[in-house]
mmCIF file of C-alpha atoms in Angstrom:
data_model
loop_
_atom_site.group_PDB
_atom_site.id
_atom_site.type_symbol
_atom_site.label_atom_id
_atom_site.label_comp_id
_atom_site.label_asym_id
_atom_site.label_seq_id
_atom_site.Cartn_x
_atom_site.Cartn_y
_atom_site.Cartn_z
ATOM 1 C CA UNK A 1131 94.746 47.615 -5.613
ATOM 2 C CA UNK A 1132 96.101 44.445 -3.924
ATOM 3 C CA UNK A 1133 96.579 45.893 -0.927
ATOM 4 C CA UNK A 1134 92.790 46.578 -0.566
ATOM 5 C CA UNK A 1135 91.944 43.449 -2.059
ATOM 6 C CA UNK A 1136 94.237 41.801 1.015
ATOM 7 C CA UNK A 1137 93.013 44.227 3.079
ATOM 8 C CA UNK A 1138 88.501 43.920 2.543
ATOM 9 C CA UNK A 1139 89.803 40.120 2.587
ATOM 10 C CA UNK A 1140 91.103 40.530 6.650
ATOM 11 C CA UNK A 1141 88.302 42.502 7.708
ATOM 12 C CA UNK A 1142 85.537 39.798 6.051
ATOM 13 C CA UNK A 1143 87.609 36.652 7.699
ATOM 14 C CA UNK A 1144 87.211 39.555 10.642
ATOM 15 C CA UNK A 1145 83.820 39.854 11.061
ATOM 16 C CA UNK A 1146 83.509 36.135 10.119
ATOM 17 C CA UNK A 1147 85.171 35.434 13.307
ATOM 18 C CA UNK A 1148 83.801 37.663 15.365
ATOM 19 C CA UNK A 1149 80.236 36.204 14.423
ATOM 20 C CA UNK A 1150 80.978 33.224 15.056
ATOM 21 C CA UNK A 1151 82.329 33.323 18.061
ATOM 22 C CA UNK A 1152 79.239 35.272 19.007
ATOM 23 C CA UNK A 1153 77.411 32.483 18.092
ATOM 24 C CA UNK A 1154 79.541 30.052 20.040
ATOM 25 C CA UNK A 1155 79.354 31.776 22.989
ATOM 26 C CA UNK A 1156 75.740 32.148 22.656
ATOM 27 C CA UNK A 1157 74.606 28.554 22.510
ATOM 28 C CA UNK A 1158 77.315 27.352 25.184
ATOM 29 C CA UNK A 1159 76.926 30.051 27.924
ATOM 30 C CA UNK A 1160 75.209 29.211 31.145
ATOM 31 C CA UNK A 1161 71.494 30.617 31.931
ATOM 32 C CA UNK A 1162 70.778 31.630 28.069
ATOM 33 C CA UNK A 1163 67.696 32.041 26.958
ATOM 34 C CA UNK A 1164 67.658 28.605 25.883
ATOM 35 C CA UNK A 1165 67.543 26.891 29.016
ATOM 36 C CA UNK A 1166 65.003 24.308 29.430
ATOM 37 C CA UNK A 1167 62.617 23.751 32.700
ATOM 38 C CA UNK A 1168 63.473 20.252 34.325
ATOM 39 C CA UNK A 1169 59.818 18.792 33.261
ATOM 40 C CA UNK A 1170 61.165 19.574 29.556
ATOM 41 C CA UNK A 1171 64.903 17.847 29.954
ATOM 42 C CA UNK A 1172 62.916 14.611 31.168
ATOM 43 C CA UNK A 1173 60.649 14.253 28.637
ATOM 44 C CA UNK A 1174 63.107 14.524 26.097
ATOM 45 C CA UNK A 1175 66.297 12.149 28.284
ATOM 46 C CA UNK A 1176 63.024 9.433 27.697
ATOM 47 C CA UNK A 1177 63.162 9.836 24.159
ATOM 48 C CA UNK A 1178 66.577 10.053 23.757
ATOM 49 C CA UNK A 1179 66.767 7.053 26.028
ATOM 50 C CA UNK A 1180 63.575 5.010 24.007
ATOM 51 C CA UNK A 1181 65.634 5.777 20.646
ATOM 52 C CA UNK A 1182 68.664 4.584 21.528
ATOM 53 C CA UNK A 1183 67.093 1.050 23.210
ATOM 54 C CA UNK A 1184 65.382 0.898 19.863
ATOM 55 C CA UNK A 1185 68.858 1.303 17.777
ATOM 56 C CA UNK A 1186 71.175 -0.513 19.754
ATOM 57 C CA UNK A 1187 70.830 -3.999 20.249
ATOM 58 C CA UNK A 1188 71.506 -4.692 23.847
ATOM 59 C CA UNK A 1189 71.638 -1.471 24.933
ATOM 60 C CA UNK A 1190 68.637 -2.301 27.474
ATOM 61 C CA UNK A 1191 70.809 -5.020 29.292
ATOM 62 C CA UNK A 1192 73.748 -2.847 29.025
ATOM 63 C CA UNK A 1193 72.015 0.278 30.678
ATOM 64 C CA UNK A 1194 70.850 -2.064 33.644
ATOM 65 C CA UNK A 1195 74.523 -2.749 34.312
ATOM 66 C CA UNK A 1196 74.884 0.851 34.375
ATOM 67 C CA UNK A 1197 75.263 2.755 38.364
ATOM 68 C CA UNK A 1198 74.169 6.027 36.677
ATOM 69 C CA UNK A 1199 73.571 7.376 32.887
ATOM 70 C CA UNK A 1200 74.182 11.239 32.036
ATOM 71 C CA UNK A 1201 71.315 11.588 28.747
ATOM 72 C CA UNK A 1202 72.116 14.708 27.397
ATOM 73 C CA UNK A 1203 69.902 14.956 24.174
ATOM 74 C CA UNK A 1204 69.677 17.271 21.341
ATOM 75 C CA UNK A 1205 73.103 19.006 21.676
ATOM 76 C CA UNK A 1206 73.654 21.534 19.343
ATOM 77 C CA UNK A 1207 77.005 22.336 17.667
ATOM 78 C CA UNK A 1208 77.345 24.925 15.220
ATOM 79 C CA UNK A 1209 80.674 26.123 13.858
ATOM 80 C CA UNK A 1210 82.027 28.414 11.080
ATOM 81 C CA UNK A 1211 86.216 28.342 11.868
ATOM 82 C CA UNK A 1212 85.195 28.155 16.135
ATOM 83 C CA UNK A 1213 83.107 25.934 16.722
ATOM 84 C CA UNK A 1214 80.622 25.634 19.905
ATOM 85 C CA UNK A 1215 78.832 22.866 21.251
ATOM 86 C CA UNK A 1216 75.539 22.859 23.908
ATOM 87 C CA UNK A 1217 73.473 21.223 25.829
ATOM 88 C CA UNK A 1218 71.244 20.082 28.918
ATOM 89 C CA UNK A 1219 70.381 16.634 30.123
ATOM 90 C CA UNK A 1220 69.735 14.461 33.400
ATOM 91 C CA UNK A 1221 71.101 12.205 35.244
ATOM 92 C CA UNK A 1222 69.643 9.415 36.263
ATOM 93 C CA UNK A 1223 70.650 6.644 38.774
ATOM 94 C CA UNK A 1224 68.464 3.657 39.382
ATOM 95 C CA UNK A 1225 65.701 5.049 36.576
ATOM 96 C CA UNK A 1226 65.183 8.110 38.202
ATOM 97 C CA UNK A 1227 66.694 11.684 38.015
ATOM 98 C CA UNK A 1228 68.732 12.653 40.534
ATOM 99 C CA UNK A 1229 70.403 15.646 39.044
ATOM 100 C CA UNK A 1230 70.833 18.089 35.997
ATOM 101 C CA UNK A 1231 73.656 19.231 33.669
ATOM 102 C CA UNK A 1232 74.740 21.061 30.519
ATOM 103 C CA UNK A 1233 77.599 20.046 28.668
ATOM 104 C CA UNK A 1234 79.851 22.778 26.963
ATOM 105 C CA UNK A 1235 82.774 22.644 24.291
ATOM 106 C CA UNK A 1236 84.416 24.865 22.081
ATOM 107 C CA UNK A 1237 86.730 24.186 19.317
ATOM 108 C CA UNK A 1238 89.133 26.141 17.168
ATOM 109 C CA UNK A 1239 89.753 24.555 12.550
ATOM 110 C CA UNK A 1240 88.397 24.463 9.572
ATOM 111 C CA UNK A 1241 84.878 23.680 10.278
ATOM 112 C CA UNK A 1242 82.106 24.985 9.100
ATOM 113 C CA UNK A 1243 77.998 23.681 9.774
ATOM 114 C CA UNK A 1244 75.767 22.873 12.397
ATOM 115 C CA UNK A 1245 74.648 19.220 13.619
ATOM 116 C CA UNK A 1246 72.482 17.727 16.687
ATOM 117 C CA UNK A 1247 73.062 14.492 18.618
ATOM 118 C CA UNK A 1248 72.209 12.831 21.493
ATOM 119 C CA UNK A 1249 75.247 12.174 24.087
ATOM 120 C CA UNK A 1250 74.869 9.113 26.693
ATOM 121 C CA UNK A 1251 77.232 8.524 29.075
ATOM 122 C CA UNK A 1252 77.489 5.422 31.186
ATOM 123 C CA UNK A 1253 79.239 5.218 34.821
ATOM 124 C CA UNK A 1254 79.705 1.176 35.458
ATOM 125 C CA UNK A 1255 81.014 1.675 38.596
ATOM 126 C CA UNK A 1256 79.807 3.346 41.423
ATOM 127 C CA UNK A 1257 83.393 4.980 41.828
ATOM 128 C CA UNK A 1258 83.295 6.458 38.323
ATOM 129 C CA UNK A 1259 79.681 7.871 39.183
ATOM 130 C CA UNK A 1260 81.000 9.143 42.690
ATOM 131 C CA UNK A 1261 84.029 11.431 41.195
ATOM 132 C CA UNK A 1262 81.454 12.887 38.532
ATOM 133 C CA UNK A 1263 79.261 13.737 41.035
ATOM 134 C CA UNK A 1264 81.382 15.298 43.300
ATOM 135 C CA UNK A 1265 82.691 18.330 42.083
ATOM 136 C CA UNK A 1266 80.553 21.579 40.402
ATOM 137 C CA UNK A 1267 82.076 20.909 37.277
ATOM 138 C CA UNK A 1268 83.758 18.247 34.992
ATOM 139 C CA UNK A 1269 85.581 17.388 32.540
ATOM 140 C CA UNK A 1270 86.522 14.262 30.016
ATOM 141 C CA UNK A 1271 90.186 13.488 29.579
ATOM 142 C CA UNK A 1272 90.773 15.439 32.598
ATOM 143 C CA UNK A 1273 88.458 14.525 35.337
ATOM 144 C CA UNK A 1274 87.521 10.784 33.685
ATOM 145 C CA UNK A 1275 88.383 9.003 30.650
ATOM 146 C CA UNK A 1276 85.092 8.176 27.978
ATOM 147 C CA UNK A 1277 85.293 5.421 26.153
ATOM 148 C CA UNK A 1278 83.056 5.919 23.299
ATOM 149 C CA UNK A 1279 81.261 3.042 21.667
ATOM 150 C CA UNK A 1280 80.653 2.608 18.074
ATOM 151 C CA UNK A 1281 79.147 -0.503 17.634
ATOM 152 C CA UNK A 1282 79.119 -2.066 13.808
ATOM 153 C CA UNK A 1283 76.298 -3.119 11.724
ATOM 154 C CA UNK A 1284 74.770 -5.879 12.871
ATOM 155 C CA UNK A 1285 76.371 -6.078 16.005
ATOM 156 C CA UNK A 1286 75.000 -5.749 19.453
ATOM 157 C CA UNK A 1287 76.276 -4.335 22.912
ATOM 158 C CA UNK A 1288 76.849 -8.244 23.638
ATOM 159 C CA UNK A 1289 79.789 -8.262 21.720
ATOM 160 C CA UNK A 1290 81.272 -5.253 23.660
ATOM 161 C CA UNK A 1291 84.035 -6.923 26.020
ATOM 162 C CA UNK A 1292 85.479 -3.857 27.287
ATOM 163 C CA UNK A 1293 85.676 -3.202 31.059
ATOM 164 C CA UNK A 1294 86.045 0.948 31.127
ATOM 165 C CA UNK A 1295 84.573 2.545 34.108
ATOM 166 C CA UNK A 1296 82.867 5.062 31.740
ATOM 167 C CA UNK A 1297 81.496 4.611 28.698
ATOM 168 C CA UNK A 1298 79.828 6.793 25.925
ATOM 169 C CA UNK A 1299 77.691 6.947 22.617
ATOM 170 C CA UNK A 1300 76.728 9.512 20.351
ATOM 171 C CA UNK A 1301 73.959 8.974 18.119
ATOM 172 C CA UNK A 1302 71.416 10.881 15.845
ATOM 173 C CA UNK A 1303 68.798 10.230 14.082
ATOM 174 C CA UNK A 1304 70.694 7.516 11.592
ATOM 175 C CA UNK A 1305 72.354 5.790 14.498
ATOM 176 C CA UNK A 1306 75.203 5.607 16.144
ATOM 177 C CA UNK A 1307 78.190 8.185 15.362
ATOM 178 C CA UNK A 1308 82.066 6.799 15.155
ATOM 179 C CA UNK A 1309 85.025 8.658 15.030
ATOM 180 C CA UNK A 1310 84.024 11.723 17.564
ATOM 181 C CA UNK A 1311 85.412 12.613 20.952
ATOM 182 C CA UNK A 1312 84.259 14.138 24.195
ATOM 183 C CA UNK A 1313 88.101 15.195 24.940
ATOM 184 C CA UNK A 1314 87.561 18.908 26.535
ATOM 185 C CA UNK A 1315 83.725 18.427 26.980
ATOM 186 C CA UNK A 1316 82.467 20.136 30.252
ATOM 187 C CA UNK A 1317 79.496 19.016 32.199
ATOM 188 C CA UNK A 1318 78.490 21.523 34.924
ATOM 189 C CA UNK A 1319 75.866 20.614 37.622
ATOM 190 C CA UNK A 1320 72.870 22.721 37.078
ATOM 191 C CA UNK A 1321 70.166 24.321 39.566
ATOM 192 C CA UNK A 1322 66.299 22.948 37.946
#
């Protein structure tokens, strides 16, 4: 009897994977039927980019300083044990788009949930910008270090004296998000 107890117990943690990872793969494949048109990703880097002026003091000034900004809003992650992560955005150099990308991740614990949040990355030097740009595909910790920004209540981005070449904040719809990581985070150049 505790055999097939153990044994209906495997095959449900089974299938549980199995789905899953279906549904990872899903939402962080290239060309699914998710993709967005280029008109779409703008509209919503503008909101991403208006909220985030609004909720961040300083972040206005900041952004100026900024020699290009990856906006990559609404990501998706969903997880139940693996755990995927998804989404498109622009980047933009001098206030204008100059290219697009999605931005991929999978992950592997005890997780289980779904969550969306906006992911902006700043290159503050024009050699930071130039080594993302150059290659189809990369990655953080590998390719370029992001330091992510998480600034306290009642704080601005004045108070930020840090002078990393990259920098990066993820935010949703209460604010700013501490304690994440882009580690392992892929951003591949996409044709719009």
């Amino acid at each position: 009897m505790q055999a097939r107890i153990a044994n209906s117990c495997s095959k449900i943690v089974c299938f549980a994977f199995l789905v899953s990872l279906s549904v990872a793969l899903v939402g962080i494949l290239p060309g699914n039927g998710y993709a967005k048109t280029a008109k779409e990703i703008d509209v919503s880097v503008d909101v991403a980019l208006e909220k985030f002026h609004k909720q961040v003091k300083g972040a206005e000034e900041f952004a100026r300083e900024a020699k290009g900004i990856l906006v990559l809003p609404g990501v998706i992650k969903g997880a139940f044990i693996i755990g995927g992560e998804y989404g498109e955005g622009a980047l933009r150099v001098a206030g204008g788009t100059v290219a697009y990308y999605n931005m991929a991740a999978g992950s592997f614990g005890l997780q289980i949930g779904g969550q969306s949040k906006d992911i902006i990355i700043m290159f503050m030097t024009k050699d930071a910008l130039q080594s993302f740009r150059a290659g189809q595909g990369w990655e953080a910790g590998v390719d370029g270090n992001v330091a992510l920004i998480d600034i306290g209540a009642g704080k601005g981005l004045s108070t930020y004296t840090g002078q990393d070449p990259i920098v990066g904040f993820v935010f949703d719809a209460k604010g700013l998000i501490a304690d994440l990581s882009l580690k392992g985070s892929k951003f591949t150049r996409l044709k719009k």
